[in-house]
């Protein structure tokens, strides 16, 4: 801009200098021509008087300079005398402009250029009393000659004008541009230098206000979005159309093992799994899709939703859900279903086999009680299984219709022990209940199931003449139920798994004594619904002790 202004001012200044020089010289030239013409008239008048007084003798004593020429012309145009040469050889002068005017008016004037245009002559003619004409002419340089002869001063003047224009243009352009450069665009309306800039500055000011409003609005929305996504357990990532990260919440950072500095980076530089690549490809075509990916041993469901504006995909929203538990539960459910079918099929097959044999009279009369006993025990096993399965599925649904109330642990333990006393007696096992009479907030039926299953196991897996102790202890904030026995014990490598569904240390032994493999699963579930902790100690051949610590509230 400065250059443009500088160039314009420079051209204008040079043009003004040149134009004024030309006009000045023209005016000067015209002025001196006028002066020369009036001098010529005076000289012509004087010369006419001389010729009138002295006649042709006037010319004899005449001593003129080279530039002045005097011609005496007869009434018919014949040249009678000429200072420049032989008058006889000269052509008739009657048709000369100044001569014609003098014949008519007494005086005549004219200016004529020489053939080269470098010189011109001024003429002044006077008609004398005898009718003859006296003409004076003076040679004068034309303006071109004048210019050529003044070339040197003109050039000096031009160079001076050039330098002056340069300085002038430089200073002016800087003076014009400086306030523009110093405009305070943060407060556009405070700039008063140029009135002409007022509409632009008003426009900038209103646009700035608008931008600020939009910026604040965006910031507020970003804050809201951050507040929502910060606390989310699910990972959420926003990508632009180039698959660069625009936003990533802490959960997603944790899942992808990255930090907030990944914003602006290409998503595949954070995780370049095949599944993610496939998702991005589909999303870039505007399709919603989801996939399961495994990261650090955890399973995540990855959903990619394209953001479509107009007909273009302008970005993608990635949602990461931890589905490890869900998948595990699904797997457990599948295993449970398969186990249930298997466990139910075995007694059913035995019942079916015995019934078929009896139906076809293939069982002798004396064996009938044995077969009937088998059918009875297998049917009993199926009932136990079904009861346990119903109990478990009930527990799977959570507390729902079950109500927590104040219950006495010692009371429930005593009740449970008495329901199992026959079983204990049968195996000649001593069953003891002792401890603090502590009350807790809980579901009586579930606590009863916990004590029942633990005591039942303690009796089942005990030696003849062994003992089972049920102890209730008040720990202040919590209460502990401990069931210990003097039984066979559990090998250490099985301790971690005995609470799994259908898990038995010795399958055939468990079946023999009517175990289903679900007893401890029910204990685990019921304990979890009371936020209780379970601990197990066992020594092979010496016995097992299982404690359940329940918060009172
Ligand atoms: P089950 O119905 O077979 O007893 P549980 O879930 O109650 O199933 O127990 C799982 C397994 O843990 C049992 O099969 C048994 O091997 C072992 N177990 C449980 N309690 C005891 C105990 N008190 N003494 C020895 N082993 C036990």
Coordinates of C-alpha atoms and ligand atoms in Angstrom, one line a residue:
X1 CA 0.0 0.0 0.0
X2 CA 2.8 2.4 1.0
X3 CA 4.5 1.7 -2.4
X4 CA 1.3 2.4 -4.3
X5 CA 0.7 5.7 -2.5
X6 CA 4.3 6.6 -2.9
X7 CA 4.2 5.9 -6.7
X8 CA 1.0 7.9 -7.1
X9 CA 2.3 10.9 -5.2
X10 CA 5.6 10.7 -7.0
X11 CA 4.0 10.7 -10.4
X12 CA 1.7 13.6 -9.5
X13 CA 4.6 15.7 -8.1
X14 CA 6.7 15.1 -11.1
X15 CA 3.8 15.9 -13.5
X16 CA 3.1 19.1 -11.5
X17 CA 6.7 20.1 -11.7
X18 CA 6.9 19.4 -15.4
X19 CA 3.6 21.1 -16.2
X20 CA 4.5 24.3 -14.2
X21 CA 7.9 24.4 -15.9
X22 CA 6.3 24.1 -19.4
X23 CA 3.6 26.7 -18.6
X24 CA 6.1 29.1 -17.1
X25 CA 8.4 28.9 -20.1
X26 CA 5.5 29.3 -22.5
X27 CA 4.3 32.4 -20.6
X28 CA 7.8 33.8 -20.5
X29 CA 8.3 33.2 -24.2
X30 CA 5.0 34.9 -25.1
X31 CA 5.9 37.9 -22.9
X32 CA 9.3 38.5 -24.5
X33 CA 7.8 38.1 -27.9
X34 CA 5.3 40.9 -27.0
X35 CA 8.1 43.1 -25.7
X36 CA 10.1 42.5 -28.9
X37 CA 7.1 43.3 -31.1
X38 CA 6.5 46.6 -29.3
X39 CA 10.2 47.5 -29.6
X40 CA 10.0 46.6 -33.3
X41 CA 7.0 49.0 -33.7
X42 CA 8.9 51.8 -32.1
X43 CA 11.9 51.2 -34.2
X44 CA 9.7 51.0 -37.4
X45 CA 8.1 54.4 -36.5
X46 CA 11.6 56.0 -35.9
X47 CA 13.0 54.5 -39.1
X48 CA 9.9 55.6 -41.1
X49 CA 10.5 59.2 -39.9
X50 CA 14.2 58.9 -40.9
X51 CA 13.3 57.7 -44.4
X52 CA 10.6 60.4 -44.7
X53 CA 13.2 63.1 -43.9
X54 CA 16.2 61.8 -45.6
X55 CA 14.9 59.5 -48.4
X56 CA 17.2 56.8 -49.6
X57 CA 20.2 58.6 -48.0
X58 CA 18.9 57.4 -44.7
X59 CA 20.1 53.9 -45.5
X60 CA 23.6 54.9 -46.5
X61 CA 24.5 55.9 -42.9
X62 CA 22.5 53.0 -41.4
X63 CA 24.4 50.7 -39.2
X64 CA 22.1 47.8 -38.0
X65 CA 22.9 44.6 -36.1
X66 CA 22.7 41.3 -37.9
X67 CA 19.3 40.3 -36.5
X68 CA 17.5 43.5 -37.5
X69 CA 16.4 43.7 -41.2
X70 CA 15.0 46.8 -42.9
X71 CA 13.1 46.6 -46.2
X72 CA 11.7 49.5 -48.1
X73 CA 8.9 48.5 -50.4
X74 CA 7.4 50.5 -53.2
X75 CA 3.7 50.9 -53.6
X76 CA 3.6 48.1 -56.2
X77 CA 5.5 45.7 -53.9
X78 CA 8.9 46.2 -55.5
X79 CA 11.7 46.1 -53.0
X80 CA 13.5 49.5 -53.1
X81 CA 16.0 48.7 -50.4
X82 CA 16.8 45.7 -48.2
X83 CA 19.6 45.5 -45.6
X84 CA 20.1 41.8 -46.5
X85 CA 20.9 42.0 -50.1
X86 CA 20.3 43.0 -53.7
X87 CA 16.8 44.5 -53.7
X88 CA 16.6 44.2 -57.5
X89 CA 16.7 40.4 -57.3
X90 CA 14.1 40.2 -54.6
X91 CA 10.6 39.1 -55.4
X92 CA 7.5 41.2 -55.1
X93 CA 6.5 41.8 -51.4
X94 CA 2.9 43.0 -52.0
X95 CA 1.4 39.7 -50.8
X96 CA 3.2 39.6 -47.5
X97 CA 0.8 39.7 -44.6
X98 CA 2.3 42.7 -42.7
X99 CA 2.6 44.7 -46.1
X100 CA -1.1 44.0 -46.9
X101 CA -2.1 45.2 -43.4
X102 CA 0.1 48.3 -43.6
X103 CA -1.4 49.2 -47.0
X104 CA -4.8 48.9 -45.6
X105 CA -4.4 50.3 -42.0
X106 CA -1.1 52.2 -42.0
X107 CA 0.6 49.5 -39.8
X108 CA 0.9 45.7 -40.1
X109 CA 2.4 42.9 -38.1
X110 CA 3.1 39.2 -38.7
X111 CA 5.2 36.3 -37.5
X112 CA 6.6 33.7 -39.8
X113 CA 8.6 30.5 -39.2
X114 CA 11.7 29.6 -41.2
X115 CA 11.7 26.4 -43.1
X116 CA 13.5 24.5 -40.3
X117 CA 11.1 25.7 -37.6
X118 CA 14.1 26.5 -35.4
X119 CA 13.8 30.2 -36.1
X120 CA 11.0 32.6 -36.7
X121 CA 10.8 36.3 -37.7
X122 CA 8.7 39.1 -36.3
X123 CA 7.6 41.6 -38.9
X124 CA 6.3 45.2 -38.5
X125 CA 5.4 47.3 -41.5
X126 CA 4.5 51.1 -41.7
X127 CA 2.9 52.9 -44.6
X128 CA 4.6 56.2 -45.2
X129 CA 3.0 59.4 -46.5
X130 CA 4.2 58.7 -50.1
X131 CA 2.5 55.3 -50.0
X132 CA 5.7 53.3 -49.8
X133 CA 6.1 50.7 -47.0
X134 CA 8.9 50.5 -44.5
X135 CA 9.2 47.0 -43.0
X136 CA 11.4 46.0 -40.0
X137 CA 11.9 42.4 -39.1
X138 CA 13.8 40.8 -36.3
X139 CA 14.9 37.1 -36.1
X140 CA 13.8 35.3 -33.0
X141 CA 14.6 31.8 -31.7
X142 CA 11.6 29.5 -31.7
X143 CA 10.6 27.8 -28.4
X144 CA 12.3 24.5 -29.6
X145 CA 15.5 26.4 -30.1
X146 CA 15.0 28.0 -26.8
X147 CA 14.5 24.6 -25.1
X148 CA 17.5 23.1 -26.8
X149 CA 19.7 26.0 -25.8
X150 CA 18.4 25.7 -22.2
X151 CA 18.9 22.0 -22.0
X152 CA 21.4 22.1 -19.3
X153 CA 19.4 24.3 -16.8
X154 CA 16.3 22.3 -17.7
X155 CA 18.0 19.0 -16.9
X156 CA 19.3 20.4 -13.6
X157 CA 15.8 21.7 -12.8
X158 CA 14.4 18.2 -13.7
X159 CA 16.8 16.4 -11.5
X160 CA 16.0 18.8 -8.6
X161 CA 12.3 18.3 -9.2
X162 CA 12.9 14.5 -9.3
X163 CA 14.7 14.6 -5.9
X164 CA 12.2 17.0 -4.4
X165 CA 9.3 14.8 -5.6
X166 CA 11.0 11.7 -4.2
X167 CA 11.3 13.3 -0.8
X168 CA 7.8 14.7 -0.9
X169 CA 6.3 11.4 -2.0
X170 CA 8.2 9.4 0.6
X171 CA 7.2 11.7 3.4
X172 CA 3.6 12.0 2.4
X173 CA 3.1 8.2 1.8
X174 CA 4.6 7.5 5.2
X175 CA 2.4 10.2 6.8
X176 CA -0.7 8.7 5.2
X177 CA 0.1 5.0 6.0
X178 CA 1.5 5.5 9.6
X179 CA -2.0 6.1 11.2
X180 CA -3.3 3.1 9.3
X181 CA -0.5 0.9 10.7
X182 CA -1.2 2.2 14.2
X183 CA -4.9 1.5 14.1
X184 CA -6.1 0.0 17.3
X185 CA -8.2 -2.8 16.0
X186 CA -9.0 -4.1 19.6
X187 CA -11.0 -0.9 20.1
X188 CA -11.9 0.2 16.5
X189 CA -14.2 3.0 17.5
X190 CA -11.3 4.8 19.4
X191 CA -9.5 5.5 16.1
X192 CA -10.2 9.2 15.1
X193 CA -7.4 9.8 12.5
X194 CA -9.4 9.2 9.3
X195 CA -13.1 10.1 9.1
X196 CA -13.3 8.0 5.9
X197 CA -12.4 4.9 7.8
X198 CA -15.4 5.3 10.1
X199 CA -17.8 2.9 8.3
X200 CA -15.1 0.2 8.1
X201 CA -14.2 0.6 11.8
X202 CA -17.9 0.5 12.8
X203 CA -18.2 -2.7 10.7
X204 CA -15.2 -4.2 12.4
X205 CA -16.5 -3.3 15.8
X206 CA -19.8 -4.9 15.2
X207 CA -18.2 -8.0 13.8
X208 CA -15.9 -8.2 16.7
X209 CA -18.9 -8.1 19.1
X210 CA -20.6 -10.8 17.1
X211 CA -17.4 -13.0 17.1
X212 CA -17.0 -12.5 20.9
X213 CA -20.7 -13.5 21.4
X214 CA -20.2 -16.6 19.3
X215 CA -16.9 -17.4 20.9
X216 CA -18.5 -17.1 24.4
X217 CA -21.4 -19.3 23.3
X218 CA -19.0 -21.9 21.9
X219 CA -16.9 -21.8 25.0
X220 CA -20.0 -22.3 27.2
X221 CA -21.0 -25.2 25.0
X222 CA -17.5 -26.7 25.1
X223 CA -17.6 -26.4 29.0
X224 CA -21.0 -28.1 29.1
X225 CA -19.7 -30.8 26.8
X226 CA -16.5 -31.3 28.9
X227 CA -18.5 -31.3 32.1
X228 CA -20.8 -34.1 30.7
X229 CA -17.9 -36.1 29.2
X230 CA -15.4 -35.7 32.0
X231 CA -17.5 -37.7 34.4
X232 CA -18.5 -40.3 31.9
X233 CA -17.3 -43.9 32.5
X234 CA -17.6 -44.4 28.8
X235 CA -14.8 -43.1 26.5
X236 CA -15.9 -40.4 24.0
X237 CA -13.7 -39.1 21.2
X238 CA -14.6 -36.4 18.6
X239 CA -12.8 -36.6 15.3
X240 CA -12.8 -34.2 12.3
X241 CA -13.1 -35.3 8.7
X242 CA -9.3 -35.9 8.6
X243 CA -9.7 -38.3 11.6
X244 CA -7.8 -35.9 13.8
X245 CA -8.7 -35.8 17.5
X246 CA -10.8 -32.7 18.4
X247 CA -11.8 -33.8 21.9
X248 CA -11.1 -36.8 24.1
X249 CA -12.5 -37.4 27.6
X250 CA -10.4 -38.8 30.5
X251 CA -12.0 -42.2 30.2
X252 CA -11.0 -42.5 26.5
X253 CA -7.5 -41.3 27.4
X254 CA -7.2 -44.0 30.0
X255 CA -8.6 -46.7 27.7
X256 CA -6.1 -45.7 24.9
X257 CA -3.3 -45.1 27.4
X258 CA -2.8 -41.6 26.2
X259 CA -3.0 -38.0 27.5
X260 CA -4.7 -34.7 26.6
X261 CA -1.7 -33.8 24.3
X262 CA -3.0 -36.2 21.7
X263 CA -5.6 -33.5 20.7
X264 CA -4.9 -32.6 17.1
X265 CA -3.1 -35.9 16.3
X266 CA -4.3 -38.5 13.9
X267 CA -6.4 -41.1 15.8
X268 CA -4.5 -44.0 14.3
X269 CA -1.3 -42.7 15.9
X270 CA -2.9 -43.2 19.2
X271 CA -4.3 -46.7 18.4
X272 CA -3.9 -48.4 15.0
X273 CA -5.9 -51.5 15.6
X274 CA -7.4 -53.2 12.6
X275 CA -10.9 -52.8 14.1
X276 CA -10.5 -49.0 14.5
X277 CA -9.2 -48.7 10.9
X278 CA -12.3 -50.6 9.7
X279 CA -14.6 -48.5 11.7
X280 CA -13.1 -45.2 10.5
X281 CA -13.3 -46.4 6.9
X282 CA -17.0 -47.2 7.2
X283 CA -17.7 -44.0 9.1
X284 CA -16.0 -41.9 6.4
X285 CA -18.6 -43.4 4.1
X286 CA -21.4 -42.1 6.4
X287 CA -22.2 -45.5 7.9
X288 CA -22.8 -46.2 11.6
X289 CA -20.9 -49.3 12.8
X290 CA -19.6 -51.0 16.0
X291 CA -16.9 -53.5 16.9
X292 CA -15.5 -55.2 19.9
X293 CA -11.8 -54.5 20.5
X294 CA -9.5 -55.8 23.2
X295 CA -7.2 -53.4 25.0
X296 CA -5.0 -54.4 28.0
X297 CA -7.1 -57.5 28.6
X298 CA -10.3 -55.6 28.7
X299 CA -13.0 -55.8 26.1
X300 CA -14.5 -52.6 24.7
X301 CA -17.4 -52.0 22.4
X302 CA -16.4 -49.3 19.9
X303 CA -19.2 -47.4 18.2
X304 CA -18.5 -45.0 15.4
X305 CA -21.2 -42.5 14.4
X306 CA -20.5 -40.3 11.4
X307 CA -21.4 -36.6 11.7
X308 CA -23.1 -35.6 8.5
X309 CA -23.5 -32.0 7.5
X310 CA -25.2 -31.5 4.1
X311 CA -24.0 -34.4 2.0
X312 CA -20.5 -34.5 3.5
X313 CA -19.1 -36.4 6.5
X314 CA -17.6 -33.7 8.6
X315 CA -16.4 -35.9 11.5
X316 CA -16.9 -39.0 13.6
X317 CA -18.0 -39.6 17.2
X318 CA -16.3 -42.6 18.8
X319 CA -17.9 -44.1 21.9
X320 CA -16.0 -46.7 23.9
X321 CA -17.9 -49.0 26.3
X322 CA -16.2 -51.4 28.6
X323 CA -18.1 -54.7 28.0
X324 CA -15.7 -57.0 29.8
X325 CA -18.2 -57.7 32.6
X326 CA -21.0 -58.0 30.2
X327 CA -19.1 -60.4 28.0
X328 CA -18.0 -62.3 31.1
X329 CA -21.6 -62.4 32.3
X330 CA -22.7 -63.6 28.9
X331 CA -20.0 -66.3 28.9
X332 CA -21.0 -67.3 32.4
X333 CA -24.7 -67.4 31.4
X334 CA -23.8 -69.7 28.4
X335 CA -21.7 -71.9 30.6
X336 CA -24.4 -72.0 33.3
X337 CA -27.1 -73.0 30.8
X338 CA -24.8 -75.7 29.4
X339 CA -24.0 -76.9 33.0
X340 CA -27.7 -76.8 34.1
X341 CA -28.7 -78.9 31.0
X342 CA -25.9 -81.3 31.7
X343 CA -26.6 -81.6 35.5
X344 CA -30.3 -82.1 34.9
X345 CA -29.7 -84.6 32.1
X346 CA -27.7 -87.0 34.2
X347 CA -30.3 -87.8 36.9
X348 CA -33.0 -87.8 34.2
X349 CA -31.2 -90.5 32.2
X350 CA -30.8 -92.6 35.4
X351 CA -34.5 -92.2 36.2
X352 CA -35.5 -93.0 32.6
X353 CA -33.2 -96.1 32.5
X354 CA -34.6 -97.5 35.8
X355 CA -38.2 -96.8 34.7
X356 CA -37.7 -98.5 31.3
X357 CA -36.2 -101.6 32.9
X358 CA -39.1 -101.7 35.4
X359 CA -41.6 -101.1 32.7
X360 CA -40.3 -104.0 30.6
X361 CA -40.3 -106.3 33.6
X362 CA -36.6 -106.7 33.4
X363 CA -36.1 -106.0 37.1
X364 CA -36.6 -108.9 39.5
X365 CA -38.9 -108.3 42.4
X366 CA -36.2 -108.2 44.9
X367 CA -34.3 -105.5 43.0
X368 CA -37.4 -103.2 42.7
X369 CA -36.7 -101.4 46.0
X370 CA -33.1 -100.7 44.9
X371 CA -34.3 -99.3 41.5
X372 CA -37.1 -97.3 43.2
X373 CA -34.5 -95.9 45.6
X374 CA -32.3 -94.8 42.7
X375 CA -35.2 -93.1 41.1
X376 CA -36.0 -91.4 44.4
X377 CA -32.5 -90.2 45.0
X378 CA -32.0 -88.9 41.5
X379 CA -35.4 -87.2 41.6
X380 CA -34.3 -85.7 45.0
X381 CA -31.1 -84.5 43.3
X382 CA -33.0 -82.9 40.5
X383 CA -35.2 -81.1 43.0
X384 CA -32.1 -79.9 44.9
X385 CA -30.6 -78.7 41.7
X386 CA -33.7 -76.9 40.6
X387 CA -34.1 -75.3 44.0
X388 CA -30.5 -74.1 43.9
X389 CA -30.9 -72.8 40.3
X390 CA -34.2 -71.0 41.3
X391 CA -32.4 -69.5 44.3
X392 CA -29.5 -68.4 42.2
X393 CA -31.6 -66.8 39.4
X394 CA -33.6 -65.1 42.1
X395 CA -30.3 -63.7 43.6
X396 CA -29.2 -62.7 40.1
X397 CA -32.1 -60.3 39.9
X398 CA -30.9 -58.5 43.0
X399 CA -32.8 -57.7 46.1
X400 CA -35.9 -56.4 44.3
X401 CA -38.9 -57.7 46.3
X402 CA -36.7 -58.7 49.3
X403 CA -36.9 -56.3 52.3
X404 CA -34.0 -55.6 54.6
X405 CA -34.9 -55.6 58.3
X406 CA -33.2 -55.8 61.6
X407 CA -32.4 -59.5 62.2
X408 CA -30.6 -61.4 64.9
X409 CA -27.7 -63.4 63.5
X410 CA -27.6 -65.7 66.5
X411 CA -31.3 -66.4 66.2
X412 CA -31.0 -67.3 62.5
X413 CA -27.9 -69.4 63.2
X414 CA -29.7 -71.4 65.9
X415 CA -32.8 -71.9 63.7
X416 CA -30.6 -73.1 60.8
X417 CA -28.6 -75.4 63.0
X418 CA -31.7 -77.0 64.3
X419 CA -32.9 -77.6 60.8
X420 CA -29.7 -79.4 60.0
X421 CA -29.4 -81.3 63.4
X422 CA -30.9 -84.5 62.0
X423 CA -28.3 -84.5 59.1
X424 CA -25.5 -83.9 61.7
X425 CA -26.8 -86.6 64.0
X426 CA -26.9 -89.0 61.1
X427 CA -23.2 -88.4 60.5
X428 CA -22.5 -88.4 64.2
X429 CA -21.3 -84.8 64.0
X430 CA -21.5 -82.3 66.9
X431 CA -23.1 -79.1 65.8
X432 CA -22.5 -76.0 68.0
X433 CA -23.8 -72.4 67.8
X434 CA -22.3 -69.8 69.9
X435 CA -21.3 -66.1 70.0
X436 CA -22.7 -62.6 70.4
X437 CA -26.3 -61.8 70.0
X438 CA -25.8 -59.2 67.3
X439 CA -28.4 -57.6 65.1
X440 CA -27.8 -56.4 61.6
X441 CA -29.8 -54.8 58.8
X442 CA -30.4 -57.6 56.3
X443 CA -32.6 -60.1 54.5
X444 CA -33.4 -62.9 56.8
X445 CA -33.9 -65.5 54.1
X446 CA -30.6 -64.7 52.5
X447 CA -28.6 -64.8 55.8
X448 CA -30.3 -68.0 56.5
X449 CA -29.2 -69.4 53.1
X450 CA -25.6 -68.3 53.8
X451 CA -25.5 -70.1 57.2
X452 CA -27.4 -73.1 55.9
X453 CA -25.1 -73.7 52.9
X454 CA -21.9 -73.2 54.9
X455 CA -23.2 -75.5 57.7
X456 CA -24.5 -78.1 55.2
X457 CA -21.0 -78.2 53.5
X458 CA -19.3 -78.4 56.9
X459 CA -21.4 -81.5 57.7
X460 CA -21.2 -83.0 54.2
X461 CA -17.4 -82.7 53.9
X462 CA -16.8 -83.8 57.6
X463 CA -15.4 -87.0 59.1
X464 CA -17.5 -89.2 61.3
X465 CA -17.6 -87.9 64.8
X466 CA -16.3 -84.6 63.7
X467 CA -17.7 -81.2 64.8
X468 CA -19.1 -78.1 63.3
X469 CA -19.0 -74.7 65.0
X470 CA -21.2 -71.7 64.0
X471 CA -19.8 -68.6 65.6
X472 CA -21.3 -65.1 65.6
X473 CA -19.0 -62.2 66.5
X474 CA -19.8 -58.5 67.0
X475 CA -17.0 -56.5 65.4
X476 CA -18.5 -53.1 66.1
X477 CA -19.4 -51.8 62.6
X478 CA -19.6 -55.3 61.2
X479 CA -20.7 -58.7 62.4
X480 CA -19.0 -62.0 61.4
X481 CA -20.5 -65.4 60.9
X482 CA -17.8 -68.1 61.0
X483 CA -18.6 -71.8 60.2
X484 CA -15.7 -74.1 61.0
X485 CA -15.5 -77.8 60.7
X486 CA -13.0 -80.6 61.4
X487 CA -13.6 -82.1 57.9
X488 CA -11.5 -83.1 54.8
X489 CA -10.3 -79.6 54.0
X490 CA -9.9 -78.0 50.6
X491 CA -6.7 -78.1 48.6
X492 CA -5.2 -74.6 48.3
X493 CA -5.3 -74.6 44.5
X494 CA -9.1 -75.0 44.6
X495 CA -9.7 -72.3 47.2
X496 CA -10.1 -69.6 44.6
X497 CA -12.6 -71.5 42.5
X498 CA -15.0 -73.1 45.0
X499 CA -17.4 -70.1 44.8
X500 CA -17.8 -70.6 41.0
X501 CA -21.1 -72.1 39.8
X502 CA -21.0 -75.9 39.5
X503 CA -17.5 -76.1 40.8
X504 CA -16.7 -79.2 42.8
X505 CA -13.3 -80.2 44.2
X506 CA -14.2 -83.8 43.7
X507 CA -17.2 -84.1 41.4
X508 CA -18.0 -87.8 42.0
X509 CA -17.8 -87.4 45.8
X510 CA -20.0 -84.3 45.7
X511 CA -22.6 -86.2 43.7
X512 CA -22.4 -89.1 46.1
X513 CA -23.2 -86.9 49.0
X514 CA -25.9 -84.9 47.2
X515 CA -23.8 -81.8 46.3
X516 CA -24.8 -79.6 43.3
X517 CA -21.8 -77.3 43.1
X518 CA -24.1 -74.3 43.6
X519 CA -24.1 -74.0 47.4
X520 CA -21.2 -71.6 47.7
X521 CA -22.3 -69.6 44.6
X522 CA -25.5 -68.9 46.5
X523 CA -23.4 -67.9 49.6
X524 CA -21.3 -65.5 47.4
X525 CA -24.3 -63.9 45.8
X526 CA -26.2 -63.5 49.1
X527 CA -23.1 -62.0 50.7
X528 CA -22.6 -59.6 47.8
X529 CA -26.2 -58.3 48.2
X530 CA -25.2 -57.5 51.8
X531 CA -21.9 -55.9 50.9
X532 CA -20.3 -58.7 52.9
X533 CA -16.7 -60.0 52.6
X534 CA -15.9 -63.7 52.6
X535 CA -12.6 -65.3 53.8
X536 CA -11.7 -69.0 53.7
X537 CA -9.0 -70.9 55.6
X538 CA -8.6 -74.6 55.1
X539 CA -6.1 -77.3 55.9
X540 CA -6.3 -80.7 54.2
X541 CA -7.4 -83.3 56.6
X542 CA -7.9 -80.9 59.5
X543 CA -10.9 -78.8 58.4
X544 CA -12.2 -75.6 56.9
X545 CA -13.3 -72.3 58.3
X546 CA -15.3 -69.9 56.2
X547 CA -16.1 -66.4 57.5
X548 CA -18.7 -63.9 56.2
X549 CA -18.2 -60.3 57.5
X550 CA -21.4 -58.2 57.1
X551 CA -21.7 -54.5 57.7
X552 CA -24.4 -53.9 60.3
X553 CA -26.1 -51.2 58.3
Ligands
LIG1 P1 -21.6 -78.6 46.7 O1 -23.0 -78.5 46.5 O2 -20.9 -79.5 45.7 O3 -21.2 -78.7 48.1 P2 -20.6 -76.0 46.9 O4 -20.6 -74.8 46.0 O5 -21.3 -75.8 48.2 O6 -21.0 -77.2 46.1 O7 -19.1 -76.3 47.2 C1 -18.2 -76.3 46.2 C2 -17.1 -77.3 46.5 O8 -16.3 -76.8 47.6 C3 -17.6 -78.6 47.0 O9 -17.8 -79.5 45.9 C4 -16.5 -79.1 47.9 O10 -15.5 -79.8 47.1 C5 -15.8 -77.8 48.4 N1 -16.2 -77.5 49.8 C6 -17.2 -76.6 50.2 N2 -17.2 -76.5 51.5 C7 -16.3 -77.4 52.0 C8 -16.0 -77.8 53.3 N3 -16.5 -77.3 54.4 N4 -15.0 -78.7 53.5 C9 -14.4 -79.3 52.4 N5 -14.7 -78.9 51.1 C10 -15.7 -78.0 50.9

